[in-house]
Amino acid sequence: MRFPFRFGFGFRSGRAARRRPARTGRPTFRSWQAAALGGTGVTRLPSRGDGSLVLVLAGEFDSATVAPLRRALADAQATPAHRTIIDVSGIVYADSGLLRLLVQAHHRLPRFTVAGPFPPQLRRLLEISGLAGILRFTPDVEAALRA
């Protein structure tokens, strides 16, 4: 007997089972689980007294897991920092969710700089999106502090 609707149990039978999309191998979690299980996080480094704010990113940043970074950037906008630096050397995976926040931070924060070293996947994403010519980049945090 065939039903005019589908059950939402997550399994298929017959011909539909053979046409499943290939799995990417990357687990999908809700944002709070990704932060706890995937090691995604944002760390604010202590101030050096020169008015610089340094945020260190680590883990995977996609549309579902950028909430900690969004909160950190909102806090950075509320604080009177003369320069804001984001260290991206610990990023394992990134997508358009991270790029959107970087562009917003570029427009809202004073002297916004993205510091490397850049993971290959993130470097490629920045080149494809065209942000490589818009955002300010430095090879590392120390170079960003000297600039």
Tab-separated table of C-alpha atoms in Angstrom:
chain	number	residue	atom	x	y	z
A	1	MET	CA	0.000	0.000	0.000
A	2	ARG	CA	1.337	3.450	-0.903
A	3	PHE	CA	0.698	6.503	1.217
A	4	PRO	CA	0.145	9.962	-0.286
A	5	PHE	CA	2.647	11.411	2.190
A	6	ARG	CA	6.042	10.547	3.611
A	7	PHE	CA	6.871	9.573	7.113
A	8	GLY	CA	9.665	11.619	8.708
A	9	PHE	CA	11.644	8.705	10.134
A	10	GLY	CA	14.786	9.395	8.117
A	11	PHE	CA	14.926	6.126	6.177
A	12	ARG	CA	13.917	5.254	2.668
A	13	SER	CA	13.157	2.091	0.819
A	14	GLY	CA	13.055	1.021	-2.808
A	15	ARG	CA	14.394	3.266	-5.568
A	16	ALA	CA	14.714	6.321	-3.327
A	17	ALA	CA	17.204	4.465	-1.138
A	18	ARG	CA	19.597	4.098	-4.075
A	19	ARG	CA	19.551	7.829	-4.851
A	20	ARG	CA	20.806	9.094	-1.504
A	21	PRO	CA	23.241	11.969	-1.688
A	22	ALA	CA	26.815	11.179	-0.765
A	23	ARG	CA	27.653	11.881	2.862
A	24	THR	CA	30.311	14.507	3.399
A	25	GLY	CA	31.786	12.824	6.459
A	26	ARG	CA	31.357	16.034	8.447
A	27	PRO	CA	28.928	15.612	11.357
A	28	THR	CA	26.157	18.132	11.716
A	29	PHE	CA	25.294	19.241	15.225
A	30	ARG	CA	23.145	21.932	16.697
A	31	SER	CA	25.192	25.028	17.508
A	32	TRP	CA	25.507	24.353	21.248
A	33	GLN	CA	26.637	20.804	20.567
A	34	ALA	CA	29.156	21.932	17.977
A	35	ALA	CA	30.632	24.368	20.474
A	36	ALA	CA	30.902	21.641	23.108
A	37	LEU	CA	31.896	18.704	20.917
A	38	GLY	CA	33.706	20.248	17.989
A	39	GLY	CA	35.998	22.533	19.944
A	40	THR	CA	34.649	25.641	18.221
A	41	GLY	CA	35.351	28.698	20.246
A	42	VAL	CA	36.427	32.295	20.520
A	43	THR	CA	39.038	33.370	23.046
A	44	ARG	CA	39.648	36.987	23.946
A	45	LEU	CA	43.308	37.591	24.754
A	46	PRO	CA	44.162	39.879	27.682
A	47	SER	CA	44.734	43.506	26.792
A	48	ARG	CA	48.350	44.600	26.319
A	49	GLY	CA	47.596	48.172	27.262
A	50	ASP	CA	47.848	49.532	23.716
A	51	GLY	CA	44.095	49.577	23.051
A	52	SER	CA	44.094	46.420	20.938
A	53	LEU	CA	41.488	43.689	21.163
A	54	VAL	CA	42.611	40.234	19.967
A	55	LEU	CA	40.110	37.418	19.363
A	56	VAL	CA	41.472	33.928	18.670
A	57	LEU	CA	39.216	31.579	16.681
A	58	ALA	CA	39.485	27.804	16.869
A	59	GLY	CA	37.457	24.977	15.325
A	60	GLU	CA	34.695	24.968	12.733
A	61	PHE	CA	32.763	28.113	11.843
A	62	ASP	CA	29.700	27.712	9.691
A	63	SER	CA	26.220	29.198	9.725
A	64	ALA	CA	25.196	27.051	12.696
A	65	THR	CA	28.269	27.652	14.876
A	66	VAL	CA	29.104	31.354	14.519
A	67	ALA	CA	27.041	32.441	17.546
A	68	PRO	CA	30.065	32.709	19.908
A	69	LEU	CA	31.885	34.874	17.372
A	70	ARG	CA	28.796	37.024	16.806
A	71	ARG	CA	28.579	37.662	20.573
A	72	ALA	CA	32.299	38.407	20.820
A	73	LEU	CA	32.112	40.912	17.958
A	74	ALA	CA	29.083	42.594	19.539
A	75	ASP	CA	31.069	42.925	22.784
A	76	ALA	CA	34.029	44.281	20.818
A	77	GLN	CA	31.820	46.934	19.271
A	78	ALA	CA	30.659	47.977	22.743
A	79	THR	CA	34.223	48.301	24.109
A	80	PRO	CA	36.434	51.264	23.217
A	81	ALA	CA	39.241	49.370	21.439
A	82	HIS	CA	41.474	51.264	18.998
A	83	ARG	CA	42.191	48.140	16.952
A	84	THR	CA	40.476	44.755	16.580
A	85	ILE	CA	42.441	41.697	15.458
A	86	ILE	CA	41.005	38.271	14.698
A	87	ASP	CA	43.466	35.360	14.707
A	88	VAL	CA	42.195	32.695	12.261
A	89	SER	CA	45.117	30.270	12.498
A	90	GLY	CA	43.089	27.742	14.520
A	91	ILE	CA	40.163	27.462	12.103
A	92	VAL	CA	39.567	23.959	10.760
A	93	TYR	CA	36.513	24.684	8.580
A	94	ALA	CA	34.722	27.872	7.541
A	95	ASP	CA	31.880	28.844	5.231
A	96	SER	CA	29.812	31.899	4.325
A	97	GLY	CA	28.616	32.300	7.928
A	98	LEU	CA	32.128	33.290	8.983
A	99	LEU	CA	32.635	35.471	5.909
A	100	ARG	CA	29.452	37.398	6.676
A	101	LEU	CA	30.649	38.176	10.208
A	102	LEU	CA	34.085	39.233	8.960
A	103	VAL	CA	32.531	41.703	6.518
A	104	GLN	CA	30.212	43.071	9.223
A	105	ALA	CA	33.152	43.470	11.597
A	106	HIS	CA	35.150	45.212	8.861
A	107	HIS	CA	32.408	47.837	8.557
A	108	ARG	CA	31.685	48.257	12.273
A	109	LEU	CA	35.008	47.957	14.117
A	110	PRO	CA	37.958	50.363	13.994
A	111	ARG	CA	41.155	49.137	12.294
A	112	PHE	CA	39.798	45.613	11.858
A	113	THR	CA	42.516	43.113	10.868
A	114	VAL	CA	42.458	39.386	10.138
A	115	ALA	CA	45.689	37.697	11.225
A	116	GLY	CA	47.056	34.349	10.037
A	117	PRO	CA	48.709	32.051	9.340
A	118	PHE	CA	45.748	31.142	7.149
A	119	PRO	CA	44.567	27.543	6.813
A	120	PRO	CA	44.449	26.494	3.117
A	121	GLN	CA	40.658	26.045	3.089
A	122	LEU	CA	40.070	29.516	4.532
A	123	ARG	CA	42.593	31.104	2.169
A	124	ARG	CA	40.804	29.557	-0.812
A	125	LEU	CA	37.406	30.698	0.516
A	126	LEU	CA	38.665	34.277	0.883
A	127	GLU	CA	40.090	34.245	-2.650
A	128	ILE	CA	36.922	32.850	-4.238
A	129	SER	CA	34.657	35.288	-2.392
A	130	GLY	CA	36.738	38.310	-3.367
A	131	LEU	CA	37.327	39.359	0.233
A	132	ALA	CA	41.076	39.015	-0.177
A	133	GLY	CA	41.108	42.472	-1.750
A	134	ILE	CA	38.745	44.091	0.770
A	135	LEU	CA	39.785	43.006	4.265
A	136	ARG	CA	43.099	43.886	5.900
A	137	PHE	CA	45.316	40.803	6.408
A	138	THR	CA	48.582	40.237	8.234
A	139	PRO	CA	50.705	37.076	8.439
A	140	ASP	CA	50.344	36.821	12.236
A	141	VAL	CA	49.082	38.626	15.328
A	142	GLU	CA	52.454	40.234	16.100
A	143	ALA	CA	52.550	41.831	12.651
A	144	ALA	CA	49.005	43.114	13.168
A	145	LEU	CA	50.000	44.673	16.499
A	146	ARG	CA	53.014	46.381	14.899
A	147	ALA	CA	50.944	47.786	11.984
